[in-house]
Coordinates of N, CA and C and ligand atoms in Angstrom, one line a residue:
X1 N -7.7 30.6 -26.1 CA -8.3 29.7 -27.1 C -7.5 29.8 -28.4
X2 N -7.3 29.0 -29.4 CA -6.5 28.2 -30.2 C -7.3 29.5 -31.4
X3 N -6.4 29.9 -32.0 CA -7.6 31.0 -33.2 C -7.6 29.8 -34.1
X4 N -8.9 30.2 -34.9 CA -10.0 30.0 -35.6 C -9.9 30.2 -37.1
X5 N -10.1 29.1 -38.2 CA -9.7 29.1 -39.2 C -11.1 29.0 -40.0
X6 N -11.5 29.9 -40.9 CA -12.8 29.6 -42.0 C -12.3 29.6 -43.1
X7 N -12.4 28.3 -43.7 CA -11.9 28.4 -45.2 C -13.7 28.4 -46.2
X8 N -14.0 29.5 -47.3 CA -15.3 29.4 -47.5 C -14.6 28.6 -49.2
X9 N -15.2 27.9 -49.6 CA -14.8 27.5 -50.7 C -16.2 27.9 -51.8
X10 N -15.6 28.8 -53.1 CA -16.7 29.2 -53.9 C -16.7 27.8 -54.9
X11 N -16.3 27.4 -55.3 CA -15.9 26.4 -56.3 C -17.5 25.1 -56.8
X12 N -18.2 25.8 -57.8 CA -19.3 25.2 -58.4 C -19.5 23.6 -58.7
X13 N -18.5 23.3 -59.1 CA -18.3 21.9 -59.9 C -17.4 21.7 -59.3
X14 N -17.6 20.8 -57.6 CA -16.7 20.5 -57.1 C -16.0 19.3 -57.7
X15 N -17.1 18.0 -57.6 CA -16.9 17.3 -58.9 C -16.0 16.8 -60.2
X16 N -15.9 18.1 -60.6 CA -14.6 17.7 -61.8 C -13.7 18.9 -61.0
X17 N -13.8 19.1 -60.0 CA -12.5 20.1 -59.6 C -10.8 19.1 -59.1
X18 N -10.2 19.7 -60.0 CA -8.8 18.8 -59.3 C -8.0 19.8 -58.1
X19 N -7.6 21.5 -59.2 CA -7.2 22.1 -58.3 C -7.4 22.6 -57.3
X20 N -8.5 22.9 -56.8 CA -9.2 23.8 -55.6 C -9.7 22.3 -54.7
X21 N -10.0 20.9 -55.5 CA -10.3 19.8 -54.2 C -8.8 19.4 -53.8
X22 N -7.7 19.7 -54.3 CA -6.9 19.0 -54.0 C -6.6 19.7 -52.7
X23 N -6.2 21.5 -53.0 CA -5.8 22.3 -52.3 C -6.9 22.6 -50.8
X24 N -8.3 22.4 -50.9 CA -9.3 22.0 -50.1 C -8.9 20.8 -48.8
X25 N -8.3 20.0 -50.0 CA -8.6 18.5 -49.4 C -6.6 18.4 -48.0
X26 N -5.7 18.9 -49.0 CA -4.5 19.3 -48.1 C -5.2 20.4 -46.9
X27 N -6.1 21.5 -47.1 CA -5.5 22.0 -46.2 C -6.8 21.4 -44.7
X28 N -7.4 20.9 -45.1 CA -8.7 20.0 -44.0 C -7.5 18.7 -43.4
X29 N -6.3 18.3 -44.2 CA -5.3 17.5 -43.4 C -4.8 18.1 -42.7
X30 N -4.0 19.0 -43.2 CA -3.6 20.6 -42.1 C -4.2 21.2 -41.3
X31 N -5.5 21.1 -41.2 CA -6.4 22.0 -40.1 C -7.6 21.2 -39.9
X32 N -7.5 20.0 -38.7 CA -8.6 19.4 -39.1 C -9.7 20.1 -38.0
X33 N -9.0 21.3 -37.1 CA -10.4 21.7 -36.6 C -10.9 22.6 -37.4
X34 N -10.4 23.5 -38.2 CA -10.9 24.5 -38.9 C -12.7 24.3 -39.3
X35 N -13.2 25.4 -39.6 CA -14.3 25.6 -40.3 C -14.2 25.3 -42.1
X36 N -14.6 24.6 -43.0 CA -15.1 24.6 -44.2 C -16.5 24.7 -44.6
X37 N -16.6 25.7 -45.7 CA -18.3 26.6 -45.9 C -17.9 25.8 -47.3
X38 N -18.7 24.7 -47.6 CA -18.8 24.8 -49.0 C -20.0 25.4 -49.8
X39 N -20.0 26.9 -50.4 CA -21.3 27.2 -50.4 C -22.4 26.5 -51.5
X40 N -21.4 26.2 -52.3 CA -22.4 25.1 -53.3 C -23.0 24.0 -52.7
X41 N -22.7 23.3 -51.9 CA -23.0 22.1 -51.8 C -24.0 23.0 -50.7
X42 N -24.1 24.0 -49.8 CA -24.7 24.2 -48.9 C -26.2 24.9 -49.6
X43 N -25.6 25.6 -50.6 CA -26.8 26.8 -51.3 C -27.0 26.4 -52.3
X44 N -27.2 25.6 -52.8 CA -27.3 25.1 -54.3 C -28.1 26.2 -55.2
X45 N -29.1 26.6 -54.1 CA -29.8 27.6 -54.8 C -29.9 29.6 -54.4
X46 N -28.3 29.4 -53.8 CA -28.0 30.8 -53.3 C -28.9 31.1 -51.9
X47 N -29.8 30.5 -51.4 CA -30.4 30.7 -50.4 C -29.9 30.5 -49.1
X48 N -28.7 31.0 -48.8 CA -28.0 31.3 -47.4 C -28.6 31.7 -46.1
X49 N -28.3 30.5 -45.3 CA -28.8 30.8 -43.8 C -27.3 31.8 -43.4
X50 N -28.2 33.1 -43.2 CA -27.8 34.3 -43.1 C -27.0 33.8 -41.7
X51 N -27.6 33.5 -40.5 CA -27.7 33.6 -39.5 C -26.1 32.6 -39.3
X52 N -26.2 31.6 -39.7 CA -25.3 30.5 -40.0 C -24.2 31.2 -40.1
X53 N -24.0 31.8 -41.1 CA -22.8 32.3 -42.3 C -22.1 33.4 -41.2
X54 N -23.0 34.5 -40.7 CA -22.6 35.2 -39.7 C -21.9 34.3 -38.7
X55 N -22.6 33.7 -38.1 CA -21.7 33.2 -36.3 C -20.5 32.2 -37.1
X56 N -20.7 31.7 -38.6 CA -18.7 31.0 -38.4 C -17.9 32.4 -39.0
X57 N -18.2 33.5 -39.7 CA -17.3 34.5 -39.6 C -16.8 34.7 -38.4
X58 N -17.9 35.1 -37.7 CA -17.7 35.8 -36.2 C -17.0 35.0 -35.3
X59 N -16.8 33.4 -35.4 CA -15.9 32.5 -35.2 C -14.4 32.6 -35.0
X60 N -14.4 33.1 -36.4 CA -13.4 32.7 -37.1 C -12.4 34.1 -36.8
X61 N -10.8 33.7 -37.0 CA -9.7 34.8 -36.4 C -9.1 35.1 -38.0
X62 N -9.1 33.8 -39.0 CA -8.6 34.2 -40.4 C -9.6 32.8 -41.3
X63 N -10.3 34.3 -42.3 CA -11.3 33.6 -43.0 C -10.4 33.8 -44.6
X64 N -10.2 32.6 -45.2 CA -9.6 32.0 -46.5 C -11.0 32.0 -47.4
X65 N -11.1 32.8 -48.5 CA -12.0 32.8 -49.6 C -11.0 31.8 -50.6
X66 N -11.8 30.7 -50.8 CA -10.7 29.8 -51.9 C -12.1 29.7 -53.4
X67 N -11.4 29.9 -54.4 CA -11.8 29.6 -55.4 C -11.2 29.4 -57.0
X68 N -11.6 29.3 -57.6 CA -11.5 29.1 -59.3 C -11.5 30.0 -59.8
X69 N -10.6 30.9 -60.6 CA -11.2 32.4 -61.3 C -12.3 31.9 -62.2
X70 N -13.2 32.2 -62.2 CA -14.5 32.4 -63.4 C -14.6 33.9 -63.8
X71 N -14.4 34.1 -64.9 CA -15.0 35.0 -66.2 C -13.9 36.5 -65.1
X72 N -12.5 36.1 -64.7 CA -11.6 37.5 -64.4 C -12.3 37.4 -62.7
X73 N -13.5 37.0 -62.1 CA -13.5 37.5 -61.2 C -13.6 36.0 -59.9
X74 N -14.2 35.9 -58.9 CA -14.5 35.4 -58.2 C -15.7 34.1 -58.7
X75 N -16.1 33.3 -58.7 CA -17.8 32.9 -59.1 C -19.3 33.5 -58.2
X76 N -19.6 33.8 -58.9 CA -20.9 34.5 -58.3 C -21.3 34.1 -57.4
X77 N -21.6 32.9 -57.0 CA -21.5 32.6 -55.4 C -21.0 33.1 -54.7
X78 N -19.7 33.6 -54.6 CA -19.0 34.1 -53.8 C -19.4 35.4 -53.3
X79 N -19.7 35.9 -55.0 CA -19.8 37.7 -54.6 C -21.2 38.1 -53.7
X80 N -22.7 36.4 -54.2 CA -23.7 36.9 -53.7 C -23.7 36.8 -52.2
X81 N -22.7 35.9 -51.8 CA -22.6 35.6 -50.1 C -22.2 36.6 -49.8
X82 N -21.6 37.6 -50.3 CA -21.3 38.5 -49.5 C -22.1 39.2 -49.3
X83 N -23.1 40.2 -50.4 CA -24.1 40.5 -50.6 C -25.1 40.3 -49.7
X84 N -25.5 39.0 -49.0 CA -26.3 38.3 -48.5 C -26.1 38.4 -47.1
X85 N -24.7 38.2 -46.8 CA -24.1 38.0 -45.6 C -23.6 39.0 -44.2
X86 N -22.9 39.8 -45.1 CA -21.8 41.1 -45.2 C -23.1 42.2 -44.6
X87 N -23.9 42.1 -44.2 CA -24.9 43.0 -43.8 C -24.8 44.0 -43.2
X88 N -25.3 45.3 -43.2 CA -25.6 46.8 -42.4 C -25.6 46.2 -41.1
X89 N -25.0 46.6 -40.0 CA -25.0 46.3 -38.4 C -24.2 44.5 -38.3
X90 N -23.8 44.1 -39.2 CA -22.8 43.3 -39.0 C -21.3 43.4 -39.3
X91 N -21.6 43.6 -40.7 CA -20.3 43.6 -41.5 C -19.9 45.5 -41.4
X92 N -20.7 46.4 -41.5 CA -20.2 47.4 -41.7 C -21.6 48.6 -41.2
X93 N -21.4 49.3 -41.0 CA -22.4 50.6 -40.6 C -22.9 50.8 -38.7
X94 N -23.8 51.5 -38.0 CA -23.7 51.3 -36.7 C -23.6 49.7 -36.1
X95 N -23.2 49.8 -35.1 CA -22.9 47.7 -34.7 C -22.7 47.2 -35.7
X96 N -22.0 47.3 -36.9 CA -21.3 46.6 -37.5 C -19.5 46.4 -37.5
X97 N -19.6 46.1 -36.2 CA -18.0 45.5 -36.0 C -17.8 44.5 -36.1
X98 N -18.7 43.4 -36.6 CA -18.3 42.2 -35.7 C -16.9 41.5 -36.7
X99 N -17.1 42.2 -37.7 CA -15.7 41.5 -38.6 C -14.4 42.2 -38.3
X100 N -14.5 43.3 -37.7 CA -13.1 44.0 -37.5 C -12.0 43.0 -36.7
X101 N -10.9 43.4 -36.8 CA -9.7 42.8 -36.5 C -9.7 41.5 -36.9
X102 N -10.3 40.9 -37.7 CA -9.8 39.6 -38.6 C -8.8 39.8 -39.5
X103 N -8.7 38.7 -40.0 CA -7.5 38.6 -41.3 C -8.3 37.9 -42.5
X104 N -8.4 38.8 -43.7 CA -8.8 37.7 -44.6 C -7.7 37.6 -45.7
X105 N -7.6 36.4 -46.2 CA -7.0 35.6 -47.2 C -7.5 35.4 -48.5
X106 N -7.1 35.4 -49.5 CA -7.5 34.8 -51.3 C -6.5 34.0 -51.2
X107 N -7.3 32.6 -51.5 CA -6.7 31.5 -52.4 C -7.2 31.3 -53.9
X108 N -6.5 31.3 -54.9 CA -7.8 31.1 -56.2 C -6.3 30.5 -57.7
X109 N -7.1 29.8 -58.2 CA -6.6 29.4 -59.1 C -7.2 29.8 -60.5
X110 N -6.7 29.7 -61.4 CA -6.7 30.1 -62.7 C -7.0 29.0 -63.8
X111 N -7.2 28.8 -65.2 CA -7.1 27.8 -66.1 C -5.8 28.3 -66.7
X112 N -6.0 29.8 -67.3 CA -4.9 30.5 -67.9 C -3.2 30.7 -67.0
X113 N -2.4 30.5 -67.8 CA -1.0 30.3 -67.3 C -0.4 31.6 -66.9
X114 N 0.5 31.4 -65.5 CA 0.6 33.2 -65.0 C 0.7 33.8 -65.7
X115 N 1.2 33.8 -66.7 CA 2.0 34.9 -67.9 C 0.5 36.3 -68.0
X116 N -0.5 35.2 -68.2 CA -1.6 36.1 -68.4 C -2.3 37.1 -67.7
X117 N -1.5 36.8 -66.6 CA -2.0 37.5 -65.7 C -1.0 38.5 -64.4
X118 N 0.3 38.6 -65.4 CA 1.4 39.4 -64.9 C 1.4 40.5 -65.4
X119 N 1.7 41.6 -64.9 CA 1.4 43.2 -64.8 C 3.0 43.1 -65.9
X120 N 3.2 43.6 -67.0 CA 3.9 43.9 -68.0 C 3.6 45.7 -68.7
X121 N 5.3 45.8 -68.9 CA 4.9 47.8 -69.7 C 4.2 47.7 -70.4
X122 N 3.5 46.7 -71.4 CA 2.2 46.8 -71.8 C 0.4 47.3 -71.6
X123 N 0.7 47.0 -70.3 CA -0.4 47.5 -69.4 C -1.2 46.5 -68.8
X124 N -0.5 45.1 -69.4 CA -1.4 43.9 -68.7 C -1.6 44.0 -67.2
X125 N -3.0 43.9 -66.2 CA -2.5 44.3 -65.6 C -2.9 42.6 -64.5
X126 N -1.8 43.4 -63.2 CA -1.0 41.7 -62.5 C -2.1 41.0 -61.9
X127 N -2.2 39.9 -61.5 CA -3.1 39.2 -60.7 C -4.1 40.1 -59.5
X128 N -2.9 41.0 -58.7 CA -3.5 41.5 -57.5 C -5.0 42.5 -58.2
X129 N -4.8 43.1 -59.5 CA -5.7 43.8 -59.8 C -7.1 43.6 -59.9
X130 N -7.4 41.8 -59.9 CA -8.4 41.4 -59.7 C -8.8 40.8 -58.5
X131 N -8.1 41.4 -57.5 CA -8.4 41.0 -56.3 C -8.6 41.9 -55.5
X132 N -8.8 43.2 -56.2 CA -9.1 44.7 -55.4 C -10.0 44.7 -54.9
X133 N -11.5 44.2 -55.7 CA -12.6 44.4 -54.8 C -12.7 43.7 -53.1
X134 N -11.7 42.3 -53.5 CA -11.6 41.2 -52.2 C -11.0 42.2 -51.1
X135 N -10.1 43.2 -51.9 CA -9.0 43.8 -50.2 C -10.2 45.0 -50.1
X136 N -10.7 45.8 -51.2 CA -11.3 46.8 -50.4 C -12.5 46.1 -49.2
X137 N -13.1 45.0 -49.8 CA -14.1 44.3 -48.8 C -13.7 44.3 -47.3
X138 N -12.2 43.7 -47.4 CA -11.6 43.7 -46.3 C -11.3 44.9 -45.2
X139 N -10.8 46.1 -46.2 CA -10.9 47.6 -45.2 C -11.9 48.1 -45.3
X140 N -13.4 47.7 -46.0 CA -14.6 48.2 -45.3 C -14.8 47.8 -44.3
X141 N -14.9 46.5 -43.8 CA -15.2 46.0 -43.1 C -14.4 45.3 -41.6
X142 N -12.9 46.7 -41.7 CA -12.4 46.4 -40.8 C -11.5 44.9 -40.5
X143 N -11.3 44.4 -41.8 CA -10.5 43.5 -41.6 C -9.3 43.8 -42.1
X144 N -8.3 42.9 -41.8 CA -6.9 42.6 -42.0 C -6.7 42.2 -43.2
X145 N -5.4 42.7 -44.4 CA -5.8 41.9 -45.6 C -4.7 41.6 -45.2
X146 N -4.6 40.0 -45.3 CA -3.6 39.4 -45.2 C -2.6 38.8 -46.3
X147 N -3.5 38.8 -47.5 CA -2.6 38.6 -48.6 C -3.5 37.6 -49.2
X148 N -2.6 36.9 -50.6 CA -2.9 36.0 -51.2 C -2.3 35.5 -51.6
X149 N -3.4 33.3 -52.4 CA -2.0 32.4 -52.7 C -2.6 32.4 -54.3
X150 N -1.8 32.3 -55.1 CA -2.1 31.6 -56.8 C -1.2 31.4 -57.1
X151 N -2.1 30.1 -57.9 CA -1.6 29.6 -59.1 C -2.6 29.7 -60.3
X152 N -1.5 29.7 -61.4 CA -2.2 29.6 -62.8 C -1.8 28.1 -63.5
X153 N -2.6 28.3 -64.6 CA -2.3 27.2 -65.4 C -2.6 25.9 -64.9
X154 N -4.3 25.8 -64.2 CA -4.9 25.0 -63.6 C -6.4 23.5 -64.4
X155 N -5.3 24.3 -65.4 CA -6.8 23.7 -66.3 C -6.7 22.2 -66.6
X156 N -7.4 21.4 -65.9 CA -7.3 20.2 -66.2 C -8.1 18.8 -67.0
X157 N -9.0 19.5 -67.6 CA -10.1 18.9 -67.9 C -9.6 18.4 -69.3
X158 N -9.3 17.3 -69.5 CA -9.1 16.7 -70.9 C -7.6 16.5 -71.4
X159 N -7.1 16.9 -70.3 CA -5.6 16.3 -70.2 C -4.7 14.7 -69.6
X160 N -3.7 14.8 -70.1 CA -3.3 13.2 -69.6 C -2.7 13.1 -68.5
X161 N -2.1 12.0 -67.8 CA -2.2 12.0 -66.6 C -1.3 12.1 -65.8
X162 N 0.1 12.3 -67.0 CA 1.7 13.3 -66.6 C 0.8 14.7 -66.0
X163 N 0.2 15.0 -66.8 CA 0.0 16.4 -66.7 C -1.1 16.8 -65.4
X164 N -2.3 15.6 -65.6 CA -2.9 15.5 -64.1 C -2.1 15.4 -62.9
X165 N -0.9 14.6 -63.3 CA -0.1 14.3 -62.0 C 0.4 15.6 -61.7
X166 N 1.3 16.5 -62.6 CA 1.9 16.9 -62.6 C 1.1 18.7 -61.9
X167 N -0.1 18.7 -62.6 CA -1.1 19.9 -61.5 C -1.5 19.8 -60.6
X168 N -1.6 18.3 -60.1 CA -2.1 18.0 -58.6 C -0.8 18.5 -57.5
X169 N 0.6 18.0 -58.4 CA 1.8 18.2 -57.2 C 1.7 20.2 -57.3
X170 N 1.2 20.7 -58.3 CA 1.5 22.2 -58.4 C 0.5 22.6 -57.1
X171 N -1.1 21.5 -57.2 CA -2.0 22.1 -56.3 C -1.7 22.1 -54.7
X172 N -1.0 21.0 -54.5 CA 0.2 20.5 -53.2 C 0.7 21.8 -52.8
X173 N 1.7 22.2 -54.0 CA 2.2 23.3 -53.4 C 1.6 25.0 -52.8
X174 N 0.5 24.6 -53.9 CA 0.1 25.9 -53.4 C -1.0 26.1 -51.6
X175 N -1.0 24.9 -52.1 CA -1.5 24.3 -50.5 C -0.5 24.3 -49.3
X176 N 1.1 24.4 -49.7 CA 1.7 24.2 -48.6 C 2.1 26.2 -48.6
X177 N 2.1 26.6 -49.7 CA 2.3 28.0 -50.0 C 1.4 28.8 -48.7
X178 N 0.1 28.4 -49.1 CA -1.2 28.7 -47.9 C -1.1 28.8 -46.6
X179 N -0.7 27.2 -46.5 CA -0.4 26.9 -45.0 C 1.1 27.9 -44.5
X180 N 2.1 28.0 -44.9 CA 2.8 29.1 -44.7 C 2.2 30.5 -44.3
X181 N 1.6 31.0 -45.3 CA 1.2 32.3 -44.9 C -0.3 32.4 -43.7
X182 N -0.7 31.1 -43.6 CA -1.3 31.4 -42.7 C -1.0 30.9 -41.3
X183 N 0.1 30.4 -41.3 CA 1.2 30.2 -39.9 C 1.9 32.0 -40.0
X184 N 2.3 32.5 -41.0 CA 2.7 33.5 -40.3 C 2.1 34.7 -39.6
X185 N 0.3 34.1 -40.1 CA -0.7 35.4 -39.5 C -0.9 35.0 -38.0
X186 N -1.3 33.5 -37.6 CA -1.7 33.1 -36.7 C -0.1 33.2 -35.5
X187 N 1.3 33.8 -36.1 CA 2.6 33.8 -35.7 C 3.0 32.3 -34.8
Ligands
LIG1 C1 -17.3 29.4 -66.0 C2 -15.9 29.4 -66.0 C3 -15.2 30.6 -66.2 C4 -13.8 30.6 -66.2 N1 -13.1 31.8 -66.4 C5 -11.8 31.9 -66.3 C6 -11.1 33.1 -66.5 O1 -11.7 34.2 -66.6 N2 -9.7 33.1 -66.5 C7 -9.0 31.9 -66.3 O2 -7.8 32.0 -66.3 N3 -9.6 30.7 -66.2 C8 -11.0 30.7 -66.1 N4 -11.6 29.5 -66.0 C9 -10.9 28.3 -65.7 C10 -10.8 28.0 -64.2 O3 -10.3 29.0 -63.4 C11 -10.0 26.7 -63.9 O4 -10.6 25.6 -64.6 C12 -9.9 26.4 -62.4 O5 -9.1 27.4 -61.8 C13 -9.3 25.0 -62.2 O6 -9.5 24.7 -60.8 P1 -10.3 23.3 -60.5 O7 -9.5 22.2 -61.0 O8 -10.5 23.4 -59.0 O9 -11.6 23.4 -61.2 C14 -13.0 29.4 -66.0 C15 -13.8 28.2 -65.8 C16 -15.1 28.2 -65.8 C17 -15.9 26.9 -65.6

C-alpha cells in the first residue's frame, strides 16, 4: 500500500491567510490522496473527536504539523490537540505504540523576517530552538523526526500587491521545499 500523508493545519484565520493557504493549497495539488485535518474549521471550539484524530494519525506513515508562528510558538490549537489526542495507551505509556515508526514533519511560517530568528554569537537563538518541544513530542512518542520547512517574513496583511505577489511565489517555494523533503522520507 501507497504510504500515507497527514497534513494537520493549525492556522486560525484561514481566511486572511496567504502564506499557510497557499502552501496548504500547493501541497493538496501535490497529494490529492493525502489526509488534511483543518482543526479550526473542524474544532472551532477545541472540542476534538478524539476518536477521529486517532485513526488518521494511525493512518498516516508521515504526519506534517503546518502552521503560523503565534506568540514564538505553535497556535494553541495545535498544542491543545495534542493534549487531547496524544493520549496514555495511544500516543505513549503501556499500548501506547500506535505512533511509533512514523515520521513527523514542521511546516510553519513566520511574519518576522529570518534574520530574527537565526542563532548569532549574540545568543539569538535559531529557528530549530522553537521547535524543540515539536522533536521531543516526536521521540516520546516513538516517532521519526524528520525535519522541517520555514519561511519568514510572511506577513501580509496590508501590503501591496508586488509584495503579495511576491510572498505568494516565496509560499510556492516553500511548498515545493516540503514536497522535496517529503519525497525523500517516503524515498
Ligand atoms: C496571534 C498572532 C501571533 C503572532 N506571533 C508571531 C510571532 O511570535 N513571531 C512572528 O514572527 N510572527 C508572528 N505572527 C505573524 C504570523 O506568524 C504570520 O502572520 C503568519 O506566519 C503568516 O502566514 P499566513 O499568511 O498563513 O497567515 C503572529 C500572528 C498572530 C495573528
Amino acid at each position: 500500500m501507497s504510504k500515507q500523508i497527514l497534513f494537520v493545519s493549525g492556522h486560525t484565520h484561514m481566511r486572511d491567510s496567504l502564506a499557510n493557504k497557499t502552501i496548504l493549497n500547493d501541497m493538496k495539488a501535490m497529494y490529492p490522496q493525502a489526509t488534511f485535518d483543518y482543526l479550526t474549521e473542524s474544532y472551532p471550539d477545541f472540542a476534538f473527536d478524539v476518536a477521529k484524530e486517532q485513526a488518521k494519525l494511525e493512518a498516516a506513515d508521515v504526519i506534517v504539523i503546518e502552521y503560523p508562528m503565534f506568540w514564538f510558538n505553535a497556535p494553541s490549537i495545535v498544542q491543545r490537540w495534542f493534549e487531547e489526542v496524544f493520549l496514555y495507551g495511544f500516543a505513549y505509556g503501556t499500548g501506547g505504540d500506535k505512533l511509533q515508526g512514523k515520521t513527523m514533519i514542521v511546516s510553519l511560517t513566520s511574519g518576522a523576517p529570518e534574520e530574527v530568528y537565526t542563532a548569532d554569537a549574540a545568543g539569538t537563538p535559531g529557528i530549530e530552538s522553537y521547535l524543540l518541544p515539536m522533536k521531543a513530542t516526536a521521540a516520546y512518542t516513538g516517532m521519526k523526526w524528520g525535519g522541517f520547512i520555514y519561511s519568514g517574513g510572511m506577513m501580509s496583511i496590508g501590503v501591496d500587491e508586488a509584495t503579495k505577489q511576491a510572498l505568494t511565489d516565496k509560499a510556492k517555494d516553500h511548498a515545493k521545499r516540503l514536497q522535496a523533503l517529503i519525497a525523500s522520507i517516503l524515498g
